[in-house]
Tab-separated table of C-alpha atoms in Angstrom:
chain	number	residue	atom	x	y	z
A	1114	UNK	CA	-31.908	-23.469	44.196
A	1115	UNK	CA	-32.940	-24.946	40.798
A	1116	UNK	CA	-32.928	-21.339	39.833
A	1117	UNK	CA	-29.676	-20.701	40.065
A	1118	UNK	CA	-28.402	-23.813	38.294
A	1119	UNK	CA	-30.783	-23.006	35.581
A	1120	UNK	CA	-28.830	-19.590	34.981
A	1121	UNK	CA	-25.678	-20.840	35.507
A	1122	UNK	CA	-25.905	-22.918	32.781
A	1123	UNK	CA	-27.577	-21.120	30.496
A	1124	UNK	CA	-24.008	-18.430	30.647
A	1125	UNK	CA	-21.984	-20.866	29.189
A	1126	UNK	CA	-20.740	-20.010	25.459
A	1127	UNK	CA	-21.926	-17.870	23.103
A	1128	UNK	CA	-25.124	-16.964	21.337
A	1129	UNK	CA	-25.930	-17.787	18.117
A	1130	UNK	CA	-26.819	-14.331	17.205
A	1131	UNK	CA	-23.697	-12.684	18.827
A	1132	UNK	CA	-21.648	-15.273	17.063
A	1133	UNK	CA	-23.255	-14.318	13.597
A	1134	UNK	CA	-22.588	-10.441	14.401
A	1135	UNK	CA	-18.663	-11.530	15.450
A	1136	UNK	CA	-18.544	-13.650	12.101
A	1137	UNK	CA	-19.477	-11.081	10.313
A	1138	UNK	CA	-17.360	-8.446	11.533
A	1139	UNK	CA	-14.329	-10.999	10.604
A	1140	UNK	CA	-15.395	-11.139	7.473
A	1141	UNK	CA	-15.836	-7.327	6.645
A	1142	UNK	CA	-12.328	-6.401	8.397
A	1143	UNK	CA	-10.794	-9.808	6.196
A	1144	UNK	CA	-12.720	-8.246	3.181
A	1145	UNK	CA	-11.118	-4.710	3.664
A	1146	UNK	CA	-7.543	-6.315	4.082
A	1147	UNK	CA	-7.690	-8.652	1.192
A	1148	UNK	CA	-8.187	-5.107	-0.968
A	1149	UNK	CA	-5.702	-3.023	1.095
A	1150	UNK	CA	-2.554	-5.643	0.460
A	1151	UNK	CA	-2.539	-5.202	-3.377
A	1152	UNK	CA	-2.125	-1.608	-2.814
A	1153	UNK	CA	0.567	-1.682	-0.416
A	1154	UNK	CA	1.862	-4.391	-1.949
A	1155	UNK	CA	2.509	-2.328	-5.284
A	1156	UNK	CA	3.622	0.703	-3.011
A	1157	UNK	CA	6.846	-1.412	-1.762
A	1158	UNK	CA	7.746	-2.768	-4.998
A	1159	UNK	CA	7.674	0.699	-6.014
A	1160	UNK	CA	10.348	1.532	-3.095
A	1161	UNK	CA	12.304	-1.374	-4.005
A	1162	UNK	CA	12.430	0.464	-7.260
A	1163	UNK	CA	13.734	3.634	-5.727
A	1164	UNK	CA	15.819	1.468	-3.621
A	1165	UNK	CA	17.419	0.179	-6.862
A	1166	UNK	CA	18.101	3.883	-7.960
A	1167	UNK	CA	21.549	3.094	-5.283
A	1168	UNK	CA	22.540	0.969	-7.412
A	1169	UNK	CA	22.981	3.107	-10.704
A	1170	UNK	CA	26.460	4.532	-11.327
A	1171	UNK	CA	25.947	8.316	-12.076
A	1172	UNK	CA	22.177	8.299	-11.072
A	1173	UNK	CA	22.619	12.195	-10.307
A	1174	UNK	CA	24.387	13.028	-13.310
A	1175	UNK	CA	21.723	11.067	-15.583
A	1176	UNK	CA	19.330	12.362	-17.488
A	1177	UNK	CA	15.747	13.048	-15.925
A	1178	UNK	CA	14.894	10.784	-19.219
A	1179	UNK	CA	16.744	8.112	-18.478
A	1180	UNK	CA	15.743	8.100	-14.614
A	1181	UNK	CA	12.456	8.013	-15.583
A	1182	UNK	CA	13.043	4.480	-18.041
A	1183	UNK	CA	15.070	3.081	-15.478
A	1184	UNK	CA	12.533	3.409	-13.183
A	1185	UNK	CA	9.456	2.112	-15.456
A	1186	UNK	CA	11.966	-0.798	-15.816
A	1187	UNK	CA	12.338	-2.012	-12.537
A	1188	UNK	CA	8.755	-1.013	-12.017
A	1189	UNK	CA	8.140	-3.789	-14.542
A	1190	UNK	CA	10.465	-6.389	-13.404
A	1191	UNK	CA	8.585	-5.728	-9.754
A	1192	UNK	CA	5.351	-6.540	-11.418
A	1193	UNK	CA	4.128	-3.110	-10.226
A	1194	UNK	CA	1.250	-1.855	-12.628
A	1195	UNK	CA	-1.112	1.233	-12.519
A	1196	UNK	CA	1.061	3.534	-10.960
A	1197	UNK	CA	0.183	7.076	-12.393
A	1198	UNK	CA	3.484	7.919	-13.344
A	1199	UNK	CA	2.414	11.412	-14.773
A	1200	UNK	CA	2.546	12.130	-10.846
A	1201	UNK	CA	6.579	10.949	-11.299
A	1202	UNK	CA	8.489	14.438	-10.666
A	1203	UNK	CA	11.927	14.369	-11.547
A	1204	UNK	CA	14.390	17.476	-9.433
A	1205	UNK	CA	18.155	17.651	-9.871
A	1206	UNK	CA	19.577	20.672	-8.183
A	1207	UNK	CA	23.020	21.552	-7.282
A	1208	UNK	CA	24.382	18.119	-7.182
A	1209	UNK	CA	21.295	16.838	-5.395
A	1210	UNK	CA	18.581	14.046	-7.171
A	1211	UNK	CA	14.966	14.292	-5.855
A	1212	UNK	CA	12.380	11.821	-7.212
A	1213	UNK	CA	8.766	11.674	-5.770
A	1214	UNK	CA	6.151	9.948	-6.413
A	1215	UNK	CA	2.770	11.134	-4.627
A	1216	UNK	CA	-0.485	9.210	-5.489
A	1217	UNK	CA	-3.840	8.186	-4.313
A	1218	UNK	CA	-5.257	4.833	-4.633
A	1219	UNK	CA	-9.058	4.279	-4.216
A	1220	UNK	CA	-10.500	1.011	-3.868
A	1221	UNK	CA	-14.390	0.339	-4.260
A	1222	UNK	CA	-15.397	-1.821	-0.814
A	1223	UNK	CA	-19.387	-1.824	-1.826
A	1224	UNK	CA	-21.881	0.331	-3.965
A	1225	UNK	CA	-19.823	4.129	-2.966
A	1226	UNK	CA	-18.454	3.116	-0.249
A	1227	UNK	CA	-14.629	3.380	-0.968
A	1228	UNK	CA	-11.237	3.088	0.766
A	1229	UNK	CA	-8.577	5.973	-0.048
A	1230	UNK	CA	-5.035	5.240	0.778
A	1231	UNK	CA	-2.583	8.119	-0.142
A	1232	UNK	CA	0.965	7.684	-0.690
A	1233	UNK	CA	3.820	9.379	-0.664
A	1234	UNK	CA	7.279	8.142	-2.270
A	1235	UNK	CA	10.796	10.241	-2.604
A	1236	UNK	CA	13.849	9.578	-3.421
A	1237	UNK	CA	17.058	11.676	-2.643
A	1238	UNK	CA	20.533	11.239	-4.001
A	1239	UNK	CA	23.797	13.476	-3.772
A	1240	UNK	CA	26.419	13.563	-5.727
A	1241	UNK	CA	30.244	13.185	-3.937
């Protein structure tokens, strides 16, 4: 009988060795988010940017010059940096506006052990 209460109790909660492991695995997946956001975070300000392409009289009648500034513009009022904007293409065709913007973004986690997110951006405007 004194058997039984002895393992009873003993059940209760959790060890401090499986609580280390579960601490630690919070830590790791908090660690991987806190380096994701940034990342995604500069990815929607870069939509909002395409989003603000809407609001530019003429966009498909503009030059592929002065798409481009107006885009590094509201890039830098979105506080988006580091964008590889060599990877910015630029299509106008029959009427129709295409801008994409592909890119990878690599993130060092610890010594080569690396996160790649790839992203993939376009833009499409026709002209009535």
């Amino acid at each position: 009988m004194n058997v039984l209460r002895y393992q009873k109790g003993r059940q209760k909660g959790v060890s401090l060795y499986n609580a280390l492991i579960y601490m630690s695995v919070i830590g790791m997946l908090f660690a991987v988010v806190m380096h994701i956001v940034p990342a995604y975070m500069d990815n929607m300000g870069l939509r909002g940017a395409f989003d603000a392409l809407d609001n530019q009289v003429g966009i498909t009648k503009m030059s592929k010059k002065k798409i481009k500034a107006i885009l590094n513009k509201q890039l830098t009022v979105n506080n988006v940096r580091g964008l590889p904007m060599e990877n910015l293409v630029v299509k106008k065709e029959k009427g129709k506006l295409t801008v994409t913007l592909n890119y990878e973004k690599r993130i060092p986690l610890i010594q080569n052990l690396s996160l790649l997110i790839d992203f993939k951006n376009q833009y499409e405007a026709v002209s009535h």
